mmCIF file of C-alpha atoms and ligand atoms in Angstrom:
data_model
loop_
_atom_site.group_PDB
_atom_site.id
_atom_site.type_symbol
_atom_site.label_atom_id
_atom_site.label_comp_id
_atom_site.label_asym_id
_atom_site.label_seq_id
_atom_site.Cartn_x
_atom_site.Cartn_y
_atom_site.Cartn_z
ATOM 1 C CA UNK A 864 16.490 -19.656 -56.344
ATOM 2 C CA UNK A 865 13.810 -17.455 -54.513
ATOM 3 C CA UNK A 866 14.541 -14.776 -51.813
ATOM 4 C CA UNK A 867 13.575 -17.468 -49.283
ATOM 5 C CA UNK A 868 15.044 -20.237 -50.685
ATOM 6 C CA UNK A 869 18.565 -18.655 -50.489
ATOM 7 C CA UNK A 870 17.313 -17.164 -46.452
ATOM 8 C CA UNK A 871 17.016 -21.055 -45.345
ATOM 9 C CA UNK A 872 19.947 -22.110 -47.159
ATOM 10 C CA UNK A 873 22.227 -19.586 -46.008
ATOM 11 C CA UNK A 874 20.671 -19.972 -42.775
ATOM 12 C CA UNK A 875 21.314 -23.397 -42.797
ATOM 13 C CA UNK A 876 25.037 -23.135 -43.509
ATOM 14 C CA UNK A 877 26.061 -21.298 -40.434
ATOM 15 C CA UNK A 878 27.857 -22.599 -37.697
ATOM 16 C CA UNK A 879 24.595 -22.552 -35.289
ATOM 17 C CA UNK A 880 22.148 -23.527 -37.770
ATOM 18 C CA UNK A 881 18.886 -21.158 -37.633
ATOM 19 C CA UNK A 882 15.558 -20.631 -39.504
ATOM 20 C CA UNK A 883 14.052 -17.619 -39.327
ATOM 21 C CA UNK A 884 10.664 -17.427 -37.237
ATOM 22 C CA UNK A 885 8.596 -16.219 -39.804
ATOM 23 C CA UNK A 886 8.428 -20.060 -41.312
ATOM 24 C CA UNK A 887 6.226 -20.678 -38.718
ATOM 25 C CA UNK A 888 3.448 -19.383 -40.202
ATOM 26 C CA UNK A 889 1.774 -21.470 -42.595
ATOM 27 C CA UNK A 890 -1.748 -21.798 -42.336
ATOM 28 C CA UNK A 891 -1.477 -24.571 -39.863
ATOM 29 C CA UNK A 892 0.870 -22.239 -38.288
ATOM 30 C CA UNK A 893 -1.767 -19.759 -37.792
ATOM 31 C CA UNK A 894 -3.905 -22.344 -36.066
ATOM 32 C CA UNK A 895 -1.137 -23.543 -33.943
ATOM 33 C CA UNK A 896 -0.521 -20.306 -32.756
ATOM 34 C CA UNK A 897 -3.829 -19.818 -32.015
ATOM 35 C CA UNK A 898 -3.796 -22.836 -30.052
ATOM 36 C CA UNK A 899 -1.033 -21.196 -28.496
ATOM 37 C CA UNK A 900 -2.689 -18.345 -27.122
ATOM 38 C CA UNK A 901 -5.314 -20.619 -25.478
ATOM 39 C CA UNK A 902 -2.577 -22.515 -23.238
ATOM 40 C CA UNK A 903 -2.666 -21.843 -19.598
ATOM 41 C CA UNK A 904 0.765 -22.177 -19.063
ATOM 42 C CA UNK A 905 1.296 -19.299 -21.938
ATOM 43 C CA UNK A 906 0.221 -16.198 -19.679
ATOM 44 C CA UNK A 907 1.273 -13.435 -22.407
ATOM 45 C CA UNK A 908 -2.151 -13.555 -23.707
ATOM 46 C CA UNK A 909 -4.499 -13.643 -20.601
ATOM 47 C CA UNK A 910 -2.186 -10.934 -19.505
ATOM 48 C CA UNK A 911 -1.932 -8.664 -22.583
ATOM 49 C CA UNK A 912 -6.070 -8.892 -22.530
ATOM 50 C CA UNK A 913 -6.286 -7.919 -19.159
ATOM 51 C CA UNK A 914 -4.149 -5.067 -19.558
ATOM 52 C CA UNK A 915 -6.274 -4.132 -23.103
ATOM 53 C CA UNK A 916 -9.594 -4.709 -21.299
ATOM 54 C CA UNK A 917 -8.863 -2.094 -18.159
ATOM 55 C CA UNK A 918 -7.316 0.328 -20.157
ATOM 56 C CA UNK A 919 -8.559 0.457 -23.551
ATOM 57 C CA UNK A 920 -10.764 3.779 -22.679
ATOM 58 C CA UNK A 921 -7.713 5.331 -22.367
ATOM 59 C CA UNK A 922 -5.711 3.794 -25.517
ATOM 60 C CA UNK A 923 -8.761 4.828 -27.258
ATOM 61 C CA UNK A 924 -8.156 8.673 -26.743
ATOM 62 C CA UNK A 925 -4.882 8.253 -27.203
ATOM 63 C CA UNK A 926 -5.225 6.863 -30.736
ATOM 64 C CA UNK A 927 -7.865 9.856 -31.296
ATOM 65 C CA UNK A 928 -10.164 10.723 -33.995
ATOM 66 C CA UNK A 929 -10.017 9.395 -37.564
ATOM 67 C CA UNK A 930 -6.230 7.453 -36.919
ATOM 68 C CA UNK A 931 -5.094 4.864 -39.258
ATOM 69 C CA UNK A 932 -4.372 1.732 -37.385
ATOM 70 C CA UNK A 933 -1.291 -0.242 -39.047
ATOM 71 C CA UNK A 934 -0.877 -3.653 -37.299
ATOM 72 C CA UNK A 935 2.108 -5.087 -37.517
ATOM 73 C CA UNK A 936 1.407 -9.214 -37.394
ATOM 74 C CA UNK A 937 -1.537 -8.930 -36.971
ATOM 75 C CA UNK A 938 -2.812 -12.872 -36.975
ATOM 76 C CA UNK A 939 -5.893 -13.365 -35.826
ATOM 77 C CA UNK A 940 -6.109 -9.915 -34.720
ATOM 78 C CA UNK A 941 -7.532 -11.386 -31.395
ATOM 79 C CA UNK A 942 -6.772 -7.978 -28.813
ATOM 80 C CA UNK A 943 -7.298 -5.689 -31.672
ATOM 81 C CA UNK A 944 -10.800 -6.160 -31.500
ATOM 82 C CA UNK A 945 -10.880 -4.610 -28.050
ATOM 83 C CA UNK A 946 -9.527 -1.737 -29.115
ATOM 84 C CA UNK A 947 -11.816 -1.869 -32.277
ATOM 85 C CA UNK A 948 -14.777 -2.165 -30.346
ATOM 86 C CA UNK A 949 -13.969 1.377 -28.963
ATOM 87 C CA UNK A 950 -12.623 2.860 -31.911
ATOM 88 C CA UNK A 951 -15.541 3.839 -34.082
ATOM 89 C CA UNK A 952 -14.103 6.391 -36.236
ATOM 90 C CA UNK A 953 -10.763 4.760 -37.290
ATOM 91 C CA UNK A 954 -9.672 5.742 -40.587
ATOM 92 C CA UNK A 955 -8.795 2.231 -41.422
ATOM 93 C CA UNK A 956 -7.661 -0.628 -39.900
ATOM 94 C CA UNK A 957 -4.598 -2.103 -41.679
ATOM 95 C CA UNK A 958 -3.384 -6.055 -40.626
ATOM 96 C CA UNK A 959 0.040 -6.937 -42.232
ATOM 97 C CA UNK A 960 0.641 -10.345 -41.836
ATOM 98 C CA UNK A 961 2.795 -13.334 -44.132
ATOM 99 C CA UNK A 962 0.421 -16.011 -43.423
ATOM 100 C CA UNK A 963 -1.611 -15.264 -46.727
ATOM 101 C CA UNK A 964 -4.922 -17.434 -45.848
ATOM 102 C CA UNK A 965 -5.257 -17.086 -42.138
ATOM 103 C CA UNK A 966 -4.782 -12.662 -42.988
ATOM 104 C CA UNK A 967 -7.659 -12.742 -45.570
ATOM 105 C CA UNK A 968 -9.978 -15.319 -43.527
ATOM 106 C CA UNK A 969 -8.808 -12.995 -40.554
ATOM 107 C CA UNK A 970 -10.251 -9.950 -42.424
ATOM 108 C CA UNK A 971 -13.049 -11.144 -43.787
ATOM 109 C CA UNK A 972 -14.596 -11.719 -40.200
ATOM 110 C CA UNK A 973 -13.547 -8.088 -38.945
ATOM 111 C CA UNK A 974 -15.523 -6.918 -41.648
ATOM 112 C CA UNK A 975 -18.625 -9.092 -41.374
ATOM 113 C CA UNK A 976 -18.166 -7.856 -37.084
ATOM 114 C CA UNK A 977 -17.317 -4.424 -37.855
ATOM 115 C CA UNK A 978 -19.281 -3.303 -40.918
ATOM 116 C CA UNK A 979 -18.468 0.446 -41.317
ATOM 117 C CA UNK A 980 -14.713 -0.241 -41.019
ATOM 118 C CA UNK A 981 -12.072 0.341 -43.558
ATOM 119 C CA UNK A 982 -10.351 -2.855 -43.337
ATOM 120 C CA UNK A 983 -7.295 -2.925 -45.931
ATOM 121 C CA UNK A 984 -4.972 -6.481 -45.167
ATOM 122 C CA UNK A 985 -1.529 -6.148 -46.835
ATOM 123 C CA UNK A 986 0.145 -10.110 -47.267
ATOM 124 C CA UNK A 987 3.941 -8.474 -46.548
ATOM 125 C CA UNK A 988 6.789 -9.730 -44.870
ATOM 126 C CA UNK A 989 7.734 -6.912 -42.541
ATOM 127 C CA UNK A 990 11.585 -7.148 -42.346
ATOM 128 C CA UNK A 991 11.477 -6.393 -46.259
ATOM 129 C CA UNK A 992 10.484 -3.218 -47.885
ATOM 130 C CA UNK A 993 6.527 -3.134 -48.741
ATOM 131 C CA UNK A 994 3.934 -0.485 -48.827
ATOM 132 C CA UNK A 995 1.120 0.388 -47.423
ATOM 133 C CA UNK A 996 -2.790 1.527 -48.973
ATOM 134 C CA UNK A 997 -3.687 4.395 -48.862
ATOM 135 C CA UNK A 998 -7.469 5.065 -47.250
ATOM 136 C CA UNK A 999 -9.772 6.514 -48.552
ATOM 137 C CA UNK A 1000 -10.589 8.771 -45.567
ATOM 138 C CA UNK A 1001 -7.635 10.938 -45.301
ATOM 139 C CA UNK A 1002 -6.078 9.483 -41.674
ATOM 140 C CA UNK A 1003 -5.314 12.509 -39.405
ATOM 141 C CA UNK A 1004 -2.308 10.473 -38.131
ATOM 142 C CA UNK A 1005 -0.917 6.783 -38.208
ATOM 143 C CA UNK A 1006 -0.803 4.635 -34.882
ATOM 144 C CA UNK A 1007 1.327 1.372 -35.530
ATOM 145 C CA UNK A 1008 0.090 -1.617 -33.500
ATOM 146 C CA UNK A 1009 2.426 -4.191 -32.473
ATOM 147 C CA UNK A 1010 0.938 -6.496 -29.988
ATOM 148 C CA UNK A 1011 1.800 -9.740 -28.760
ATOM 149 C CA UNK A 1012 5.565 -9.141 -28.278
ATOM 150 C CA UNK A 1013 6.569 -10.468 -31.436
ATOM 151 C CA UNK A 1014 9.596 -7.347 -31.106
ATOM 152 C CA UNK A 1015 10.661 -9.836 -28.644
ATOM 153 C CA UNK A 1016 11.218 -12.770 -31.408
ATOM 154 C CA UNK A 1017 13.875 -10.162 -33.096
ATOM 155 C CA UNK A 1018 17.246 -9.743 -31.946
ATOM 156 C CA UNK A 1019 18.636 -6.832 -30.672
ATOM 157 C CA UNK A 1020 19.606 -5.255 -34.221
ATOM 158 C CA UNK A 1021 16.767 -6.676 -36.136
ATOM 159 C CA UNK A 1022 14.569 -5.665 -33.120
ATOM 160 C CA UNK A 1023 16.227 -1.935 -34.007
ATOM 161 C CA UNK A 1024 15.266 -2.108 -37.386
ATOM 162 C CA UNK A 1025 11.888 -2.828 -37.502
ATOM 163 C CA UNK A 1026 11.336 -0.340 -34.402
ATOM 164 C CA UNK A 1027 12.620 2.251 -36.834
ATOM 165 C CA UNK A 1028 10.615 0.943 -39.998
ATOM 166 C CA UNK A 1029 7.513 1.603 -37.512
ATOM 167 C CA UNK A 1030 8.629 5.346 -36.336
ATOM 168 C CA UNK A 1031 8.627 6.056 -40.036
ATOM 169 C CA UNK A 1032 5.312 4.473 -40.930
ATOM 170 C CA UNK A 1033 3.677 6.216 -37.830
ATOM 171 C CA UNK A 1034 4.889 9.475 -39.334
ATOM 172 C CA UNK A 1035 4.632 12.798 -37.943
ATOM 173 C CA UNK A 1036 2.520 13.375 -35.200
ATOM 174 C CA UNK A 1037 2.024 9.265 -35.196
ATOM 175 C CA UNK A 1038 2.447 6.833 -32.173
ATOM 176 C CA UNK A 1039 3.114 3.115 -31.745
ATOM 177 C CA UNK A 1040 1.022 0.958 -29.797
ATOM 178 C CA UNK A 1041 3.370 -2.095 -28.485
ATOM 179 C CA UNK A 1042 3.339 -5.125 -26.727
ATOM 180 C CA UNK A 1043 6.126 -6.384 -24.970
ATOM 181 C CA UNK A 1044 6.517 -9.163 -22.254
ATOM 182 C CA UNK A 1045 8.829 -8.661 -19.097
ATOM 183 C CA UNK A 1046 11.535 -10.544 -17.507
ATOM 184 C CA UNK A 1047 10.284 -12.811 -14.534
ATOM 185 C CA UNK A 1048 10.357 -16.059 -12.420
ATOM 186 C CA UNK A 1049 12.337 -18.003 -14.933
ATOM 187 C CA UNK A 1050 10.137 -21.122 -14.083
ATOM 188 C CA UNK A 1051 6.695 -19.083 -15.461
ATOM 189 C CA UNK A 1052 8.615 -18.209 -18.835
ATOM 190 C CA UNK A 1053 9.815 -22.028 -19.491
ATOM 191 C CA UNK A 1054 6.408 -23.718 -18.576
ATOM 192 C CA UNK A 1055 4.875 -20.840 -20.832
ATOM 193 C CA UNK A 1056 7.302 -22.613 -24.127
ATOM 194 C CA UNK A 1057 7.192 -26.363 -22.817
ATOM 195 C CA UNK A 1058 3.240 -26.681 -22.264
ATOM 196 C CA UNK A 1059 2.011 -29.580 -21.058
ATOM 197 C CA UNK A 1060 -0.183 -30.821 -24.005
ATOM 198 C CA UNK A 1061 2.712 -30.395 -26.219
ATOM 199 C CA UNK A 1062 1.225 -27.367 -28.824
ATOM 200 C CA UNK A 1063 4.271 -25.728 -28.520
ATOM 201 C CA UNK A 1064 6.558 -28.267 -29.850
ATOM 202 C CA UNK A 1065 3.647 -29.334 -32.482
ATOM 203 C CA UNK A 1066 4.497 -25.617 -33.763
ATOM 204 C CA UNK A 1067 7.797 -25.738 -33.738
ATOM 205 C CA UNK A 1068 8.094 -28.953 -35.716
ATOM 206 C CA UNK A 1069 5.447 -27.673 -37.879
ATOM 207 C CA UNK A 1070 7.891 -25.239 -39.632
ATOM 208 C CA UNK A 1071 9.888 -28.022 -41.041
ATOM 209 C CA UNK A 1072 6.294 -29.275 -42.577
ATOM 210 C CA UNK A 1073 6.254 -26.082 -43.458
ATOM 211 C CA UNK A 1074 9.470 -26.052 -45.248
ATOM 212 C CA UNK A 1075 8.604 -29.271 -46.835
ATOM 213 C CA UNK A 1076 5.637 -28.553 -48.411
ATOM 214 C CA UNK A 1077 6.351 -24.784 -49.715
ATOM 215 C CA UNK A 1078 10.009 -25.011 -50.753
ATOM 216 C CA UNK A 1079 10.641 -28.691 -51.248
ATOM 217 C CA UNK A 1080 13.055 -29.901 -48.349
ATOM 218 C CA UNK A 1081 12.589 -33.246 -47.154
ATOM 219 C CA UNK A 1082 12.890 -32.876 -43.306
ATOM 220 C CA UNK A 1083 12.033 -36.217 -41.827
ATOM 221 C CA UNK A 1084 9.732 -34.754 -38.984
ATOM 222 C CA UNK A 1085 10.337 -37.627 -36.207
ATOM 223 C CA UNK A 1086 13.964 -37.069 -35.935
ATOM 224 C CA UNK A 1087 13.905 -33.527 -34.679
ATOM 225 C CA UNK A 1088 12.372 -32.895 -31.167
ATOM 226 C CA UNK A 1089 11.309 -29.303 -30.190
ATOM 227 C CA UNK A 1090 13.640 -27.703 -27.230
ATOM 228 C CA UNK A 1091 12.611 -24.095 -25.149
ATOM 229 C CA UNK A 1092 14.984 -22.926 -22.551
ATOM 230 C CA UNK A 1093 15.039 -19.729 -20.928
ATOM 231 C CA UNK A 1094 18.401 -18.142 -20.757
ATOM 232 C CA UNK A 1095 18.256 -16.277 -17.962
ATOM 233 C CA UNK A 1096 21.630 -13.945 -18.309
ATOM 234 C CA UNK A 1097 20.022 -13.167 -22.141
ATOM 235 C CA UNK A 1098 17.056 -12.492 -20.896
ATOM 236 C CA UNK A 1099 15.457 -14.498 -23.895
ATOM 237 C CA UNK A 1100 14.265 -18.373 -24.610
ATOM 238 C CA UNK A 1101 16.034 -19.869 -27.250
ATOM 239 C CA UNK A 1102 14.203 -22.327 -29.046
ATOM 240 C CA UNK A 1103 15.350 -25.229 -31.325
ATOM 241 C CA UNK A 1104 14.889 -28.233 -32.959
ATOM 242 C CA UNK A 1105 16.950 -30.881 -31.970
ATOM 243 C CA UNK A 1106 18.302 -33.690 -34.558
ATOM 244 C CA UNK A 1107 17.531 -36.908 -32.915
ATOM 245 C CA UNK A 1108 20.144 -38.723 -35.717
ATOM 246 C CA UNK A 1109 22.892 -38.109 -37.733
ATOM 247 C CA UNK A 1110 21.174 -37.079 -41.391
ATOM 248 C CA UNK A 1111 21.054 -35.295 -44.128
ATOM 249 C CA UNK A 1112 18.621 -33.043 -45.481
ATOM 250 C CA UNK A 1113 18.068 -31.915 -48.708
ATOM 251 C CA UNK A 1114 17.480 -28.381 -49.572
ATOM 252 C CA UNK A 1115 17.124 -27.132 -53.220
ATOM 253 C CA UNK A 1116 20.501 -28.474 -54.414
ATOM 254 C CA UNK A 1117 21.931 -28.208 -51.102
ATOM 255 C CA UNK A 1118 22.668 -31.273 -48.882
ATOM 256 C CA UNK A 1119 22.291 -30.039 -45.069
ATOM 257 C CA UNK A 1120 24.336 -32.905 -42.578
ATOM 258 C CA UNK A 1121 23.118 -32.562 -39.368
ATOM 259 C CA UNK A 1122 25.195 -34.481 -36.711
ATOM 260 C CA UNK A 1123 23.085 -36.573 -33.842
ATOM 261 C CA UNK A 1124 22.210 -33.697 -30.913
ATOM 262 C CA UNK A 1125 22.709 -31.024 -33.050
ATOM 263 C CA UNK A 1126 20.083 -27.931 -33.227
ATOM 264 C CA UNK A 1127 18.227 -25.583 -35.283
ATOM 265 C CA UNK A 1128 17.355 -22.529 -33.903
ATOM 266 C CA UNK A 1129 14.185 -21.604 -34.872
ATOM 267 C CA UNK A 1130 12.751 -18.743 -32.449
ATOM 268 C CA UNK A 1131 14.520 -16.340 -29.352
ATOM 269 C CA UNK A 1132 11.713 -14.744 -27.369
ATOM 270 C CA UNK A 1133 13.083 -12.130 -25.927
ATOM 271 C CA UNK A 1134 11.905 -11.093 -22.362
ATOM 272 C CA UNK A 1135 12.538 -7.354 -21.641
ATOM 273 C CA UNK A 1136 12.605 -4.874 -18.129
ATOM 274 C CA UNK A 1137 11.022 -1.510 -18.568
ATOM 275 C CA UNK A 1138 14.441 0.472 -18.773
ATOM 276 C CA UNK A 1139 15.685 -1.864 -21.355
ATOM 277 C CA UNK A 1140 12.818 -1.800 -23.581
ATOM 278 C CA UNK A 1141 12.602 2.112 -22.830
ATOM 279 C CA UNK A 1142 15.967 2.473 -24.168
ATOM 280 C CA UNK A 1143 15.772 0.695 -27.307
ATOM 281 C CA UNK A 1144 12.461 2.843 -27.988
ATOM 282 C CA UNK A 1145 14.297 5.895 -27.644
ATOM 283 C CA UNK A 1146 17.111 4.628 -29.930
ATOM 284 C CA UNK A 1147 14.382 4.046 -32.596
ATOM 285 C CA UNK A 1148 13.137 7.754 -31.871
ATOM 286 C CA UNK A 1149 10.356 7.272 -29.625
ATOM 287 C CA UNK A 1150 9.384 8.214 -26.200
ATOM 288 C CA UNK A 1151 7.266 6.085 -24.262
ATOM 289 C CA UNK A 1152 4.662 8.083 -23.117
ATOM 290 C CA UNK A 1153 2.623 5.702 -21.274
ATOM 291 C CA UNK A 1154 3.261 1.220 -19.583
ATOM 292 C CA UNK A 1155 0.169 -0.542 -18.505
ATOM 293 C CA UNK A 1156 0.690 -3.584 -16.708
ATOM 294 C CA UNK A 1157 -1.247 -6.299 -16.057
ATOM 295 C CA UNK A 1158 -1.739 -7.025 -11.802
ATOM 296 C CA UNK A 1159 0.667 -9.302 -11.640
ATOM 297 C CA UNK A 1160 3.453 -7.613 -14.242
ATOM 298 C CA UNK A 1161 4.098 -9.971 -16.484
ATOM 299 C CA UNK A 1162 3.503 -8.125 -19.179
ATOM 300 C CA UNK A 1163 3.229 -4.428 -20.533
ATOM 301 C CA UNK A 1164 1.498 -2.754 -23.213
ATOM 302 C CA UNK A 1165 3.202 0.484 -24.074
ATOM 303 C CA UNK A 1166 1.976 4.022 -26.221
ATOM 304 C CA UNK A 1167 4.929 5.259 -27.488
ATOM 305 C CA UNK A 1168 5.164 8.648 -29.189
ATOM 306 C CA UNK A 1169 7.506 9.572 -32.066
ATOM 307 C CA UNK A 1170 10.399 12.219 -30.875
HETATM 308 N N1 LIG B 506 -0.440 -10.216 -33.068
HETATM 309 C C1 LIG B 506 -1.040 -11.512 -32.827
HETATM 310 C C2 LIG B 506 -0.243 -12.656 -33.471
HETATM 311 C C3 LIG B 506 1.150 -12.853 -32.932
HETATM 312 S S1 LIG B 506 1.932 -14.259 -33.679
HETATM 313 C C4 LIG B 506 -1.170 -11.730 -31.359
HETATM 314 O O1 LIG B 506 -0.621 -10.947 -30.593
HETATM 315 O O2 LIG B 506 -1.822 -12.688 -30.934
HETATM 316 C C5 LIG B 506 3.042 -13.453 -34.764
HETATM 317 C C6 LIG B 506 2.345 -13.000 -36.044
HETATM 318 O O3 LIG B 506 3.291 -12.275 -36.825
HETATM 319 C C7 LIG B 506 1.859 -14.162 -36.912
HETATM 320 O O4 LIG B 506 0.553 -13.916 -37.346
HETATM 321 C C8 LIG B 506 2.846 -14.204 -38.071
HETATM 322 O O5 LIG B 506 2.266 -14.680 -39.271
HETATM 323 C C9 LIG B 506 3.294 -12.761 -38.157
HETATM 324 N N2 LIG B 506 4.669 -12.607 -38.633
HETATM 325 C C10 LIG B 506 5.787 -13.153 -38.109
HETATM 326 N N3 LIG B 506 6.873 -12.749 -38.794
HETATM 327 C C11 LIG B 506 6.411 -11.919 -39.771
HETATM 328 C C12 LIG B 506 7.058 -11.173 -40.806
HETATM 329 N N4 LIG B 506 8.384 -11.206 -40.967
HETATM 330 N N5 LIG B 506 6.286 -10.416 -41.623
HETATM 331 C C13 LIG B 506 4.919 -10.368 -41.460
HETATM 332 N N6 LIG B 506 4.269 -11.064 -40.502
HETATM 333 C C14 LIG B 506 5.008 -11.828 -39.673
HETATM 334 C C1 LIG B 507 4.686 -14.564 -31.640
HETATM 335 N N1 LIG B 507 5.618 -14.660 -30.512
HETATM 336 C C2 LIG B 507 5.560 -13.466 -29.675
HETATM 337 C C3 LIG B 507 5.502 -15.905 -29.737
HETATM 338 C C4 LIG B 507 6.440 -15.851 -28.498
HETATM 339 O O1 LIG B 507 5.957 -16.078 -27.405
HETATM 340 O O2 LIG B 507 7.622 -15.528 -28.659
HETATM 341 C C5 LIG B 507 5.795 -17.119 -30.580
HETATM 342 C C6 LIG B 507 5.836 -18.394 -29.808
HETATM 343 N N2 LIG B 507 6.793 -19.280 -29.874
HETATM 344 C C7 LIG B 507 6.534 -20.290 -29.074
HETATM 345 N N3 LIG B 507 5.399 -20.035 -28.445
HETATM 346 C C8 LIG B 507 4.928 -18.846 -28.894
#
């Protein structure tokens, strides 16, 4: 049985019954996400963009000459471009992404748009060990670029784990660049998951398609409905697929029972204050050196140097 294989059974056999996130991202995945971003109920990306188009003069010369830029999920690589667009010396630009298609279609377009650019996609999922090219200009430091808040889909020791992967892949004298949405009105966050034109639940359901297709389960897609409620006390939206039936599902040579109202997790989006987020930075071995908000503070972008 593959790596995978045994991650969705196993996850499958606990008590709360989760998926991990990353089976999201097939290529339809990708698009859904997209889609996503384009909602106007989901504000993270109109307000990560505003915050990247006021201040990007000053990310710029904090990334300096000749960095390597190592995004971390990078998808369609949508706000990197602003910071591309003022980054003409880079090193190399480096996406790392686990949707295969959607990372080389991704960089094929940043290289038609930005011809003199060292573009170098890695196909790697992130919470497992993988390395990274080398350039061929020698970077004068590393600058790891997390946007989106996608530390917020991690919990608290995963979240740990991958902050500390990215200290030690920006090195010494490196930085992290980090997006990372903020605890608000509890009404803006659950619109933001339970859009009106239904894309959000499309994507959620999607990952059993997923699963179906790529590792042979046989999910019956109408008898799960997609669920997004923000937890207020855990700060976080938990996000699930609901079983509309009793049934069973077949994984590999598994046979998954799933009782009538019972869920799947599939995603917590985790919503953070400044202090919080500050804290766990620290713990990874960073000091953030620098928040933009956006005018209305929903969301911050965040330069964070290594200790
Ligand atoms: N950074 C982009 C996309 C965010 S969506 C933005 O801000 O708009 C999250 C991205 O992370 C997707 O492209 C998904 O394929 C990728 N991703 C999620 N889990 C991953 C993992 N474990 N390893 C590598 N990429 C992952
Ligand atoms: C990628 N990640 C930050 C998104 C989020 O908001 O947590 C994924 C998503 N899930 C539902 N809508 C968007």
């Amino acid at each position: 049985m593959s790596i995978e294989m045994q991650e969705i059974v196993a996850g499958l056999k606990q008590p709360q019954k989760t998926i991990s996130p990353k089976y999201f991202y097939d290529e339809r995945g990708s698009q859904l996400f997209d889609k996503i971003t384009e909602l106007p109920e989901y504000y993270l990306t109109d307000a990560e963009l505003e915050i990247m188009r006021a201040n990007v003069d000053e990310m710029a010369g904090l990334v300096g000459k000749t960095a390597s830029l190592i995004e971390f999920g990078s998808g369609s690589s949508l706000k990197t471009r602003i910071l591309l667009e003022h980054l003409d010396d880079l090193a190399a630009y480096v996406p790392v992404d686990i949707s295969e298609g959607h990372l080389w279609s991704s960089a094929r377009q940043l290289r038609a748009e930005f011809p003199g650019l060292d573009v170098l996609p890695v196909v790697a999922d992130f919470t497992r060990t993988f390395s990274l090219p080398t350039p061929t200009v020698m970077p004068l430091k590393n600058v790891v670029y997390f946007p989106g808040s996608t530390i917020g889909n991690f919990e608290h020791d995963d979240a740990m784990n991958l902050l500390r992967v990215m200290h030690q892949e920006a090195g010494d004298g490196g930085a992290m660049l980090i997006g990372v949405d903020l605890q608000k009105d509890a009404h803006i966050i659950q619109h933001a998951y339970n859009d009106d034109a239904g894309v959000t639940a499309e994507f959620n359901l999607n990952m059993l398609r997923h699963l179906n297709r790529s590792y042979g389960t046989n999910f019956d897609l109408d008898s799960f409905e997609h669920s997004a409620i923000y937890d207020e006390d855990e700060g976080r939206v938990v996000i699930e697929l609901v079983s509309q039936a009793e049934q069973t599902v077949e994984v590999g040579n598994t046979e998954i029972e799933l009782a009538d109202g019972e869920t799947i997790l599939t995603e917590y989006s985790h919503k953070y204050t400044l202090a919080g987020f500050a804290s766990m930075a620290e713990a990874a071995g960073f000091t953030v050196a620098k928040v933009w908000t956006d005018k209305e503070e929903l969301f911050s972008v965040q330069y964070c140097t290594r200790l």
